[in-house]
Tab-separated table of C-alpha atoms and ligand atoms in Angstrom:
chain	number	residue	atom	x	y	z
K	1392	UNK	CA	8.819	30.927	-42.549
K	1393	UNK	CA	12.476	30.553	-41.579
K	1394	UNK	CA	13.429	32.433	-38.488
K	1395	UNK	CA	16.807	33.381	-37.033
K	1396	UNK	CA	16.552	30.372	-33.939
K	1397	UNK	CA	14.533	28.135	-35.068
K	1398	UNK	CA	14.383	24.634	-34.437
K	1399	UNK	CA	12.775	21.370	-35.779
K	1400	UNK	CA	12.310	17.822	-35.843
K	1401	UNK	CA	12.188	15.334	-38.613
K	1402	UNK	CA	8.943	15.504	-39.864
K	1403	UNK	CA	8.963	19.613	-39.498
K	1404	UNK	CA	10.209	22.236	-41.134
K	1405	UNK	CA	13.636	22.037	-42.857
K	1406	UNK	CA	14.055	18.485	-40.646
K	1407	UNK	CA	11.347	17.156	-42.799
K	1408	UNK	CA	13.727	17.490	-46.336
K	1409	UNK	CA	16.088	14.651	-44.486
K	1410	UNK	CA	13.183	12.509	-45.526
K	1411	UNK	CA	12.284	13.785	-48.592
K	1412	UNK	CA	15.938	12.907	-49.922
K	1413	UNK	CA	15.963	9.639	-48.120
K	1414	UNK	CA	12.811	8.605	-49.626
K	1415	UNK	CA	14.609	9.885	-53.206
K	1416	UNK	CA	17.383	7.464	-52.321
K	1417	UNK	CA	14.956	4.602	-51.256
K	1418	UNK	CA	13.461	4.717	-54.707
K	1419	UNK	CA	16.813	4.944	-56.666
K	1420	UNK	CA	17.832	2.121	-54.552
K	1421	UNK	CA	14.987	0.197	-55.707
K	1422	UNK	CA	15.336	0.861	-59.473
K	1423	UNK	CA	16.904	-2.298	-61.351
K	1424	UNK	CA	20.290	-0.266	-62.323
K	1425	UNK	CA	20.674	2.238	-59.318
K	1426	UNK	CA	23.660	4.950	-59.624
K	1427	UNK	CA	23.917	4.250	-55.169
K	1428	UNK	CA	22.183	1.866	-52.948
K	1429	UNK	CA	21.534	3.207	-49.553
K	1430	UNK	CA	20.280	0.572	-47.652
K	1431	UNK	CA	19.036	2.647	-45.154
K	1432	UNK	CA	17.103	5.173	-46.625
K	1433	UNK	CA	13.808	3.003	-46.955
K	1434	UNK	CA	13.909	2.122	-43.193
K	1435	UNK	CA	14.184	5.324	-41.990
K	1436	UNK	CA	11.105	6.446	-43.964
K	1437	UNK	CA	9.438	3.368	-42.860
K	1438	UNK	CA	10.172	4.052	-39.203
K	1439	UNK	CA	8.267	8.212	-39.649
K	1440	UNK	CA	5.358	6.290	-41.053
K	1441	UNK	CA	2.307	7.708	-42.894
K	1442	UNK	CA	3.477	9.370	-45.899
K	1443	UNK	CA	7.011	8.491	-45.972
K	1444	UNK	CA	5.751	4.964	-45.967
K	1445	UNK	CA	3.898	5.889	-49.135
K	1446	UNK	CA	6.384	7.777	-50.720
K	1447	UNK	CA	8.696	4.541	-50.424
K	1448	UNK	CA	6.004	2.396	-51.847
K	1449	UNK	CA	5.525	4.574	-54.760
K	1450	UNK	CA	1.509	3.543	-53.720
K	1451	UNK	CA	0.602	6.861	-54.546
K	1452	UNK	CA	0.665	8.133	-58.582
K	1453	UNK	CA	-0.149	11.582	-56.738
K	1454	UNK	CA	2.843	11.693	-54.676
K	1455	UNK	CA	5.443	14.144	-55.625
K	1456	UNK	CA	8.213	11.918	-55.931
K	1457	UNK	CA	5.834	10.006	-58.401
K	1458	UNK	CA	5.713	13.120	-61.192
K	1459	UNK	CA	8.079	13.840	-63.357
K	1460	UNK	CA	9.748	16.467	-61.393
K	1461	UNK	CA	9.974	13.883	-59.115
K	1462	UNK	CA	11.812	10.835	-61.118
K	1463	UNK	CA	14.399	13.440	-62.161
K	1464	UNK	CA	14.818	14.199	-58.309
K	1465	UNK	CA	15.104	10.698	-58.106
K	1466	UNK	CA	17.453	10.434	-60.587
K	1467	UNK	CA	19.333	13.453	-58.929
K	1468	UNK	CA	19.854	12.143	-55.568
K	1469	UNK	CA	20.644	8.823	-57.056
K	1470	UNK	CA	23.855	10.937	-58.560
K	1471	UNK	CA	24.477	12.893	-55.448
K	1472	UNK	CA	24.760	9.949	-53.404
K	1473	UNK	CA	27.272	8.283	-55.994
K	1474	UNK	CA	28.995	11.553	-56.445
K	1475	UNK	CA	29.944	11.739	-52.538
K	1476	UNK	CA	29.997	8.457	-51.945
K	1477	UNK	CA	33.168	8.112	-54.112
K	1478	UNK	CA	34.216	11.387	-53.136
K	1479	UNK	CA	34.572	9.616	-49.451
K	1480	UNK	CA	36.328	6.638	-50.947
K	1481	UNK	CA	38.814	8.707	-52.244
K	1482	UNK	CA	39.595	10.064	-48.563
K	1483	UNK	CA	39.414	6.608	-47.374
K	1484	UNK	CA	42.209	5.750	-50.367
K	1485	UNK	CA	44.284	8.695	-48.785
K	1486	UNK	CA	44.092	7.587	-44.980
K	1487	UNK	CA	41.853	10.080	-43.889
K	1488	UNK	CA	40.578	9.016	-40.480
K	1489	UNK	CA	38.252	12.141	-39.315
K	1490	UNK	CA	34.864	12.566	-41.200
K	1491	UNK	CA	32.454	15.410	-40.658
K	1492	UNK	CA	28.694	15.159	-41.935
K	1493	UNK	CA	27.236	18.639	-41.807
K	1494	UNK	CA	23.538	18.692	-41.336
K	1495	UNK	CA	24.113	14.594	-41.466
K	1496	UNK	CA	20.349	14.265	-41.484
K	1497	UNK	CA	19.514	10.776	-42.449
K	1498	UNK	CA	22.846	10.027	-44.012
K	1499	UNK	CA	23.530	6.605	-43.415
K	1500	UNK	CA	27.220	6.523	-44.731
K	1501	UNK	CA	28.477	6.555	-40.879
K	1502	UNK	CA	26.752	2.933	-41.157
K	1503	UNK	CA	27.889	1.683	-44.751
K	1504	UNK	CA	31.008	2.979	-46.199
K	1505	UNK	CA	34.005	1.016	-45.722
K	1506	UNK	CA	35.819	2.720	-43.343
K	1507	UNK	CA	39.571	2.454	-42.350
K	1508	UNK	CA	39.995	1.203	-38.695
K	1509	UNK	CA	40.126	3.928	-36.298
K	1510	UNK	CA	38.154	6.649	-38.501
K	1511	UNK	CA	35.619	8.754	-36.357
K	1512	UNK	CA	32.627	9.688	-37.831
K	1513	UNK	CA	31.270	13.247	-36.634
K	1514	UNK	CA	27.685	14.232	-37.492
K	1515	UNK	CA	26.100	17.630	-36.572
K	1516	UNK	CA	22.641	18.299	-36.703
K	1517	UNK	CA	19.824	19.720	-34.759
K	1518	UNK	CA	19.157	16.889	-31.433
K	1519	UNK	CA	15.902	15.839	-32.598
K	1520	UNK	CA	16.849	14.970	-35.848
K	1521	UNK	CA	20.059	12.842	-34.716
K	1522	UNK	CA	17.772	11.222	-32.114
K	1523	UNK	CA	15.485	10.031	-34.627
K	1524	UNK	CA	18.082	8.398	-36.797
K	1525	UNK	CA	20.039	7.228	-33.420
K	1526	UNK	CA	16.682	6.062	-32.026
K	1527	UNK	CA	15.756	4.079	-35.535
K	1528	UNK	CA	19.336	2.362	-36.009
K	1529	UNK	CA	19.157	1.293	-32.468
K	1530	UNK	CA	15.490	-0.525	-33.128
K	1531	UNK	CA	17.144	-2.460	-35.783
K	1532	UNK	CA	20.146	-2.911	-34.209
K	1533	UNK	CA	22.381	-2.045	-37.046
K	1534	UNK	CA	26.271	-0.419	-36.579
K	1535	UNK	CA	28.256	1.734	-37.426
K	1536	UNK	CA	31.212	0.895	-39.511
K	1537	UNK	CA	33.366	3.736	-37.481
K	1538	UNK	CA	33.463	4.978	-34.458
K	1539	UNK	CA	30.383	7.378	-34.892
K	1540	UNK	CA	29.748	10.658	-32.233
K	1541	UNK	CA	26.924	12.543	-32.655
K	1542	UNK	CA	27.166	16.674	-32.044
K	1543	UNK	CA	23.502	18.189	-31.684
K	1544	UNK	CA	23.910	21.589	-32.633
K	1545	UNK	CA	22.905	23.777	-34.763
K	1546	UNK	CA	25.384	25.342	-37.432
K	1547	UNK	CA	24.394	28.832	-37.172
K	1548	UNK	CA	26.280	28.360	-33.906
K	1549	UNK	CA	29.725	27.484	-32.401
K	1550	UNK	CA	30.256	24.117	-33.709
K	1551	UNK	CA	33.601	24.208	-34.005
K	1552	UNK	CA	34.111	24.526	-30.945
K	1553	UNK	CA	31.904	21.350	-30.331
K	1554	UNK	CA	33.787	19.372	-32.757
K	1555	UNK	CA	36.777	20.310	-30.688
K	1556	UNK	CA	35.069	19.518	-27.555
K	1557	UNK	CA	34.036	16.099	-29.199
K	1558	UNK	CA	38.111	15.001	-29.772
K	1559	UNK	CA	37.944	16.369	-33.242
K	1560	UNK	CA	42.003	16.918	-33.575
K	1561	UNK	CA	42.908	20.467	-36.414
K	1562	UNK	CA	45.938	19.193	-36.587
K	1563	UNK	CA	44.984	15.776	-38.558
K	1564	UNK	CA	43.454	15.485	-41.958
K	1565	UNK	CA	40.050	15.181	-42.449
K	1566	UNK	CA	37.369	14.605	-45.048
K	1567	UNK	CA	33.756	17.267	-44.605
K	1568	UNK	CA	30.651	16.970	-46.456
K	1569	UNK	CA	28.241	19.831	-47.011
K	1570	UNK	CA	25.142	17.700	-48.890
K	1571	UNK	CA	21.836	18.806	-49.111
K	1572	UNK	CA	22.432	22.276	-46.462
K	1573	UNK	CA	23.263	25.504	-47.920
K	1574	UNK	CA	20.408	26.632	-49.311
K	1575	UNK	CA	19.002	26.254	-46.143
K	1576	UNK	CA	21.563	28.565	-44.541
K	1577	UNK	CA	21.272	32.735	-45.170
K	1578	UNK	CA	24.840	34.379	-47.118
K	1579	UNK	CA	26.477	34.989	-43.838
K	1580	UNK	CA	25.795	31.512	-42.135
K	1581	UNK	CA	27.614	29.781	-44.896
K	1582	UNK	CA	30.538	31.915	-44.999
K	1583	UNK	CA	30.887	31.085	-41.236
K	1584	UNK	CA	30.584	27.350	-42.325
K	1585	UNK	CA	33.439	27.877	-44.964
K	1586	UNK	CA	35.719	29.319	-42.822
K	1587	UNK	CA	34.696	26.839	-40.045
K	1588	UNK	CA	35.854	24.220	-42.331
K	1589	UNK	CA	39.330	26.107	-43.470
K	1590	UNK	CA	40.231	26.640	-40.168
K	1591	UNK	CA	40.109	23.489	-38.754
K	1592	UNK	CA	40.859	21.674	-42.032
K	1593	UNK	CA	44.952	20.406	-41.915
K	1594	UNK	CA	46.542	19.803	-45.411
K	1595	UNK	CA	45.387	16.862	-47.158
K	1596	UNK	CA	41.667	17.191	-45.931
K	1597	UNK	CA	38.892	16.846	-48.076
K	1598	UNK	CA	35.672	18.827	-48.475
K	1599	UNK	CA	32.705	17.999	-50.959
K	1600	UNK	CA	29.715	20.667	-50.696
K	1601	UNK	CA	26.572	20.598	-52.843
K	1602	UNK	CA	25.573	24.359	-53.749
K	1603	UNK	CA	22.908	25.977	-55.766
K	1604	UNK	CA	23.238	29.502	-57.191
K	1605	UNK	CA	20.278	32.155	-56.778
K	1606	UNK	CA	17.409	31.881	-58.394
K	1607	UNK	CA	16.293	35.161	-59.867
K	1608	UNK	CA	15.167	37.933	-57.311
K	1609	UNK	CA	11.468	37.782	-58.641
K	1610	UNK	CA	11.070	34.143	-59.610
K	1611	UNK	CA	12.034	33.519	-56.131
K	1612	UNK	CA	9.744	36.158	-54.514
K	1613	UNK	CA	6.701	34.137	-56.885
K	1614	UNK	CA	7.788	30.739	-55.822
K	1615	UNK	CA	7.236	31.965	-52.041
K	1616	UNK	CA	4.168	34.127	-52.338
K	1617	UNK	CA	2.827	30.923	-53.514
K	1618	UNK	CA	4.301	28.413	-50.776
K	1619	UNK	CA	2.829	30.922	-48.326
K	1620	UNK	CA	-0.736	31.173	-49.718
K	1621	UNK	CA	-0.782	27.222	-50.013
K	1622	UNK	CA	-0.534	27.045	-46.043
K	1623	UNK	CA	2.230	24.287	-46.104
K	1624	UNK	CA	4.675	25.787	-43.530
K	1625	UNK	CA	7.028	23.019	-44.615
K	1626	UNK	CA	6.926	23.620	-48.471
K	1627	UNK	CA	10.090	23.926	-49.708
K	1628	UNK	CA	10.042	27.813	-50.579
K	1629	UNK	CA	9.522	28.776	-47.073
K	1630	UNK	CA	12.230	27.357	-46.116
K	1631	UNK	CA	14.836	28.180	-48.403
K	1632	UNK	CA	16.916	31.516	-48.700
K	1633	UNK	CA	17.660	31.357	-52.001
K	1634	UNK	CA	21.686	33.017	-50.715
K	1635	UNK	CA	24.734	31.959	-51.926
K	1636	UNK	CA	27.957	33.662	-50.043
K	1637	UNK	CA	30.449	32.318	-52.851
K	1638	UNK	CA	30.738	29.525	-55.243
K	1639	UNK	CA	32.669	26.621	-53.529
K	1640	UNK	CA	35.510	26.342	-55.547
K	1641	UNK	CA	36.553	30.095	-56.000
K	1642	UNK	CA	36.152	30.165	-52.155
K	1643	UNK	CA	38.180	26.998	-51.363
K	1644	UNK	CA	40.218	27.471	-54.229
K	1645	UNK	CA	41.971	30.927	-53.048
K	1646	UNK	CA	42.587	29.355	-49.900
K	1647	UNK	CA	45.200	26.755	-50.633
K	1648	UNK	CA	42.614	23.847	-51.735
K	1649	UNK	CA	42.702	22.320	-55.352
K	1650	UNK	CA	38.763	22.677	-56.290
K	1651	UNK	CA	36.924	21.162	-59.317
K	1652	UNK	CA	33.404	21.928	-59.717
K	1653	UNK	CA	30.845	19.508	-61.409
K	1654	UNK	CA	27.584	20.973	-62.890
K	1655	UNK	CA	24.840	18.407	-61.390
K	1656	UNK	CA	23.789	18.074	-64.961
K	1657	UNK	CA	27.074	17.518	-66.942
K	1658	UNK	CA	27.384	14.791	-64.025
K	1659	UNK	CA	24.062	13.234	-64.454
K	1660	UNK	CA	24.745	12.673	-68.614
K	1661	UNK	CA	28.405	11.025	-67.232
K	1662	UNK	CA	26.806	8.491	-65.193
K	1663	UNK	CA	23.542	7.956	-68.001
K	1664	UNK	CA	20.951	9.700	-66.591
K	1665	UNK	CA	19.030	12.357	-68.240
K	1666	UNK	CA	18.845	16.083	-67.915
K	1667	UNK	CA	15.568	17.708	-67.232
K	1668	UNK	CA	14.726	20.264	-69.741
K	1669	UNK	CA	15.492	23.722	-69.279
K	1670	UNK	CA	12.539	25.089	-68.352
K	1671	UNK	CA	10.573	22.057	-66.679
K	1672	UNK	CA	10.115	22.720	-63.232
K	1673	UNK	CA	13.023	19.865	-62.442
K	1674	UNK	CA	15.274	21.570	-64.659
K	1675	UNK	CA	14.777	24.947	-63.512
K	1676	UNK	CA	15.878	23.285	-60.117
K	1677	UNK	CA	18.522	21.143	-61.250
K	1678	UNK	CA	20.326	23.203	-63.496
K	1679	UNK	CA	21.311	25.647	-60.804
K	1680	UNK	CA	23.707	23.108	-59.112
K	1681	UNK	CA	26.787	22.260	-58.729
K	1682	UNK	CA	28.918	19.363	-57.023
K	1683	UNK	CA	32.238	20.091	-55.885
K	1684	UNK	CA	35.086	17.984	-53.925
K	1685	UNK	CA	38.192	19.710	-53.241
K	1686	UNK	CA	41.369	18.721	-51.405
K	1687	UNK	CA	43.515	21.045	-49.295
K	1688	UNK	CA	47.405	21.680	-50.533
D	2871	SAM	N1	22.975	15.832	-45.662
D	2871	SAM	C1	21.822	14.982	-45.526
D	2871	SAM	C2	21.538	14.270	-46.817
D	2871	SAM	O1	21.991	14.726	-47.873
D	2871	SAM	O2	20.833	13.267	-46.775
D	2871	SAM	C3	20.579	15.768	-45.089
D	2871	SAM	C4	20.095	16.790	-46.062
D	2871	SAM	S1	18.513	17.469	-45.621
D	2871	SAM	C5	17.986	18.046	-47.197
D	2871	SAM	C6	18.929	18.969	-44.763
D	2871	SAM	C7	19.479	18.732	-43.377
D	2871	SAM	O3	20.105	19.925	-42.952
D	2871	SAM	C8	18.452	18.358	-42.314
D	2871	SAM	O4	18.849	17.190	-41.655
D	2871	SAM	C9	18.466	19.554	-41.377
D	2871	SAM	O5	18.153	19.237	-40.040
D	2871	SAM	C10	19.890	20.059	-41.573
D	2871	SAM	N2	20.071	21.474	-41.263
D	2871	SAM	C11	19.681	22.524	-42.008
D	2871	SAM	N3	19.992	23.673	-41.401
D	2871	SAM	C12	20.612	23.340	-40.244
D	2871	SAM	C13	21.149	24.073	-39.176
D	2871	SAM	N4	21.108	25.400	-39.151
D	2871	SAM	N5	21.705	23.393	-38.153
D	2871	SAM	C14	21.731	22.043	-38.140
D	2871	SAM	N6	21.228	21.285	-39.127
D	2871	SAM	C15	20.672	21.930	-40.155
């Protein structure tokens, strides 16, 4: 169970979903028509071993990326990717030149998006998890195609005042992603991250942000009662908080940002995937999200 401090590395806890998405993105990358190729994802799952090797492989018929709940996350990730990757190449078309990851986990875009000379590349997320990816592209002695500065922190804390520290500059644009982190952040945490953003966000920045609304009250309280009696400290109900502090583009959008929202599964039918049913277990997952990209007046 989540507590209010607690910390992680990337084969624990919420560190552990960093490879559970790059794995996704290793198999879409494999498939003969992917939506996004990360190059990347397969070697950092390589590099944890045991079953992230697996997972890659698709060895194992058992495996939960193997079900079908797992080929429509598959197929979901494959669409996230694509969704922010071109979400970044439209900053890139505008001249931005400062990039935020939030919760970067074992995002490799710092290593292959095209990026305009001079752009830094900030990524926040807990040390151990940065070290690992650090530690990995090192080994295979891949770079970065920016300058890339790495902010271990935790963002329940003050990282905008690290990103200062770190020669991020307010008064420039800059283009933020919030992929894959706030469900994993309570109601309040998230409105600090919003604001965050705002504040330090001059006009023309960019933000994309991948959010989920609420599950029902009692579904949720089932889905955890059962994560809990299965034992695995790392399955994805305990670590959740099921909290939304305000849909993305109402938030963004009353503060001087143009906001459109993109239901993941009106996106998935535009780029030819399909859409889980309603009430399959992927469905009931992926029909409670939304992509969003919004740019700042
Ligand atoms: N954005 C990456 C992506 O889409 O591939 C990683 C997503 S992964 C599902 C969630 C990430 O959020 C992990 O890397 C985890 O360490 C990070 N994270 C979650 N809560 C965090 C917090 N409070 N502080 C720092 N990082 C956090």
């Amino acid at each position: 169970m989540r507590t209010d401090d607690d910390n992680w590395d990337i084969t624990t806890s919420v560190g552990q979903t960093a490879l559970f998405v790059a794995a996704s993105r290793a198999l879409e990358a494999r498939k003969p028509d992917p939506l996004a190729v990360d190059e990347y994802a397969e070697v950092f799952c390589r590099a944890a071993g045991g079953d992230w090797t697996v997972a890659v492989e698709g060895s194992d018929p058992e495996h939960p990326l193997q079900t079908e709940f797992g080929e429509h996350f598959v197929n979901f990730q494959g669409a996230r990717t694509k969704y922010f990757d071109e979400y970044f190449r439209r900053a890139i078309d505008a001249g931005v030149k400062q990039v935020v990851l939030l919760a970067a986990g074992l995002d490799s875009r710092a290593y292959r998006l095209p990026w305009a000379d001079g752009t830094v590349v900030y990524e926040l997320d807990q040390p151990r998890v940065l070290a690992f990816k650090r530690d990995t592209m090192d080994e295979l002695g891949v770079s970065p195609t920016a300058e890339r500065r790495e902010i271990a922190i935790d963002l329940r804390e003050d990282w905008p005042q690290a990103l200062r520290s770190n020669g991020f500059d307010p008064a420039r644009p800059s283009a933020w992603i919030a992929e894959g982190l706030l469900i994993y952040l309570p109601a309040a945490a998230q409105e600090r991250l919003f604001a965050g953003i705002d504040a330090l966000a001059a006009p023309g920045s960019f933000v994309g942000v991948e959010e989920a609304v609420p599950m029902p009250a009692d579904a949720f309280d089932a889905k955890r009662a059962e994560a809990h009696a299965s034992g695995d400290e790392n399955a994805f109900f305990n670590l959740v908080y099921n909290q939304q502090h305000a849909p993305a583009n109402q938030w963004f959008g009353a503060r001087g940002w143009n906001a459109v929202a993109t239901p993941l599964h009106e996106y998935l039918t535009r780029v030819g995937r399909p859409v889980p049913g309603q009430d399959s277990e992927a469905g009931l997952m992926t029909g409670t999200i939304t992509l969003v990209a919004a740019t700042k007046r």
